[in-house]
Amino acid sequence: MAGENNGQLQMGFEAVQNVENAYEMNYQSEQEVVGAWKHHPIAEQSMACPVQQMFEVLNPPPTDHLLRKGYDDSDMIIGFKTVRFHGEEMLVEGDEESGLIPAAKFLVKTFPCARFVINIRGDVESQVASWQKAFGTNLDGDKIRRYNTYLTEVASFMGQDRARLIDMAEWSQQDNSGVEVLNELIDWLGFQNCRFETLLHENRDGYGMDGTKVSLGKNCHYPGH
């Protein structure tokens, strides 16, 4: 599980759009394209492979594992978090024909085997206040509400089998009363015998880290691993 990647997901989105939306590329053509933009037919979802590979490169195994003779991580489950996936061109209402939000369409098409955890924070006023306290700058509460609406729509489009929407205001309670939200999420992701008993507090006072060791259980595993 990797952390932030400086908005690389949005870069992948823009790379795919650059090819698919270029009229001269005739990307969906089933015939050879001739002339200055010459190329043979491009299989649907071909652009998904380099985008996926990009995130494999950004989330490598430990160096000592790579140096092991015969090391193979082809069955490794790769994940990453990102807060930089909300460019205005990605989070717009779909047209009447497709009804799709571009971001949702991109994710489903580019990562067909993935599951997505979409986290929002419903207590916008508290978020604005905590940001002001930590960084001394102001957030636009209306913009946050708009993004929350977009992300909720993205999760709805993907459906319960592909995406789960969680609200930080619910699962991050200091008395750990919301920990079951995350435990249900673990079950949905397919892990077995895994349970949070308590939560870490990352980004404490801004970007502080919580060094507490948390175990999900000695028998925690993913089937087949």
XYZ file of C-alpha atoms in Angstrom:
225
model
C 0.000 0.000 0.000
C 1.646 3.199 -1.171
C 1.058 6.787 -0.172
C 0.723 9.944 -2.219
C 2.242 10.151 -5.705
C 1.984 13.865 -6.591
C -1.211 13.475 -8.574
C 0.045 10.744 -10.904
C -3.459 9.330 -11.246
C -4.610 12.571 -12.801
C -1.581 12.465 -15.102
C -2.703 9.012 -16.221
C -6.198 10.344 -16.854
C -4.819 13.190 -18.959
C -2.552 10.817 -20.933
C -5.498 8.596 -21.832
C -7.678 11.588 -22.720
C -4.875 12.979 -24.897
C -5.019 9.875 -27.086
C -8.697 8.996 -26.974
C -9.964 12.531 -27.614
C -7.638 13.366 -30.508
C -9.854 13.272 -33.604
C -6.913 12.479 -35.879
C -5.987 9.411 -33.819
C -9.372 7.833 -34.598
C -8.716 5.787 -31.479
C -11.785 3.541 -31.731
C -11.243 2.694 -35.398
C -11.337 -0.986 -36.293
C -9.435 -0.238 -39.481
C -5.878 0.905 -40.066
C -5.511 4.661 -39.799
C -3.513 6.064 -42.696
C -1.770 9.343 -43.328
C 0.207 11.458 -40.890
C -1.467 9.736 -37.905
C -0.919 6.238 -39.276
C -1.333 3.291 -36.922
C -2.925 -0.129 -36.864
C -6.163 -0.643 -34.892
C -5.640 -0.076 -31.174
C -7.345 -2.620 -28.942
C -9.884 -1.194 -26.512
C -8.439 -0.501 -23.067
C -4.871 -0.702 -24.390
C -4.042 2.493 -22.527
C -4.976 0.785 -19.259
C -1.819 -1.332 -19.300
C 0.758 1.496 -19.220
C -1.228 3.353 -16.555
C -1.320 0.227 -14.376
C 2.388 -0.350 -15.003
C 3.091 3.214 -13.923
C 1.637 2.497 -10.497
C 3.520 -0.781 -10.204
C 6.722 1.186 -10.812
C 5.749 3.735 -8.160
C 4.927 1.014 -5.634
C 7.829 -1.461 -5.786
C 8.584 -4.216 -3.278
C 11.487 -3.748 -0.848
C 14.894 -3.738 -2.495
C 16.076 -6.821 -0.580
C 13.083 -8.740 -1.973
C 13.944 -7.729 -5.525
C 17.484 -9.063 -5.058
C 16.254 -12.533 -4.117
C 16.867 -15.117 -6.809
C 13.638 -16.091 -8.514
C 11.608 -13.419 -6.718
C 8.106 -13.152 -8.182
C 5.491 -10.702 -6.968
C 2.979 -11.237 -9.774
C 0.256 -12.101 -7.258
C 0.901 -9.029 -5.113
C -2.107 -6.820 -4.379
C -1.132 -3.209 -5.068
C -2.876 -0.225 -3.574
C -2.303 3.485 -3.140
C -3.995 6.558 -1.725
C -4.459 9.878 -3.395
C -6.094 13.176 -2.557
C -5.138 14.730 -5.899
C -7.815 13.326 -8.159
C -10.316 16.130 -8.475
C -9.439 18.285 -11.450
C -12.479 20.141 -12.722
C -12.279 18.364 -16.096
C -12.607 15.007 -14.329
C -15.453 15.784 -11.979
C -18.150 17.071 -14.263
C -21.617 15.738 -14.887
C -21.814 13.184 -17.674
C -23.703 13.926 -20.855
C -27.187 12.533 -21.461
C -25.823 9.770 -23.678
C -23.267 8.316 -21.304
C -24.397 9.675 -17.959
C -20.871 9.122 -16.683
C -18.590 11.246 -14.609
C -15.232 11.184 -16.462
C -13.302 10.202 -13.334
C -15.529 7.203 -12.681
C -15.398 6.077 -16.291
C -11.610 6.333 -16.287
C -11.192 4.341 -13.063
C -13.517 1.519 -14.052
C -12.012 1.185 -17.514
C -8.358 1.559 -16.514
C -8.454 -0.637 -13.391
C -11.058 -3.307 -14.262
C -10.045 -5.640 -11.429
C -9.659 -2.984 -8.730
C -11.825 -1.989 -5.818
C -12.052 1.618 -4.735
C -12.422 3.105 -1.268
C -13.750 6.651 -1.545
C -13.357 8.661 1.622
C -15.146 11.935 2.255
C -15.514 14.098 5.333
C -19.105 15.094 5.896
C -18.471 17.488 8.795
C -17.259 20.260 6.510
C -17.246 22.971 9.162
C -14.957 20.887 11.391
C -12.665 20.205 8.459
C -12.382 23.909 7.661
C -11.641 24.683 11.315
C -8.988 21.974 11.705
C -7.271 23.078 8.483
C -7.160 26.658 9.714
C -5.686 25.512 13.040
C -3.033 23.284 11.454
C -1.961 25.370 8.469
C -3.239 28.890 9.110
C -5.057 29.082 5.777
C -8.713 28.950 4.838
C -10.562 26.243 2.936
C -13.633 26.921 0.834
C -16.422 24.960 2.539
C -18.687 25.181 -0.506
C -15.973 23.702 -2.711
C -15.524 20.800 -0.276
C -19.268 20.146 -0.329
C -19.195 20.133 -4.113
C -16.325 17.638 -4.186
C -18.146 15.461 -1.660
C -21.161 15.422 -3.949
C -19.043 14.500 -6.952
C -17.267 11.704 -5.077
C -20.573 10.342 -3.821
C -21.784 10.241 -7.413
C -18.584 8.473 -8.495
C -19.141 5.781 -5.857
C -22.786 5.437 -6.862
C -21.887 4.978 -10.518
C -19.309 2.304 -9.725
C -21.736 0.333 -7.590
C -21.302 -1.572 -4.343
C -19.201 -4.330 -5.938
C -16.516 -1.918 -7.131
C -16.546 0.984 -4.688
C -17.392 1.822 -1.109
C -18.014 5.308 0.195
C -16.954 5.972 3.768
C -17.225 9.145 5.820
C -14.294 10.117 8.000
C -16.726 11.841 10.349
C -18.149 8.387 11.131
C -15.129 6.071 11.263
C -12.596 8.375 12.981
C -14.355 8.797 16.323
C -11.801 9.099 19.129
C -13.653 6.536 21.240
C -13.145 3.951 18.435
C -16.903 3.622 18.024
C -16.473 3.949 14.270
C -13.876 1.224 13.902
C -16.522 -1.237 12.722
C -16.899 0.847 9.556
C -13.316 -0.064 8.675
C -13.754 -3.682 9.714
C -16.703 -4.014 7.360
C -14.522 -2.447 4.681
C -11.808 -5.053 5.280
C -14.376 -7.820 4.813
C -15.600 -6.226 1.591
C -12.035 -6.072 0.254
C -11.847 -9.842 0.744
C -9.454 -10.142 3.678
C -10.209 -12.767 6.287
C -9.768 -12.832 10.062
C -8.654 -9.196 10.051
C -9.932 -6.687 12.591
C -8.994 -3.242 13.808
C -9.293 -2.911 17.568
C -8.165 0.703 17.604
C -7.217 3.403 15.127
C -3.998 5.180 14.302
C -3.992 8.966 14.144
C -2.010 9.921 11.070
C -1.679 13.587 10.106
C -1.866 14.562 13.745
C -1.486 18.337 14.064
C -0.934 18.581 10.307
C 1.357 15.868 8.952
C 2.376 14.117 12.171
C 2.718 10.331 12.188
C 1.380 7.878 14.746
C 4.040 5.330 15.673
C 1.639 2.992 17.481
C 1.925 -0.635 16.395
C -1.454 -2.045 15.403
C -2.137 -5.700 14.690
C -5.054 -6.858 12.578
C -4.819 -10.339 14.068
C -2.306 -13.165 13.795
C -4.515 -15.020 11.324
C -5.217 -11.992 9.137
C -4.745 -12.935 5.483
C -6.044 -12.668 1.961
C -7.333 -15.954 0.473
C -4.588 -17.614 -1.504
C -1.813 -15.635 0.192
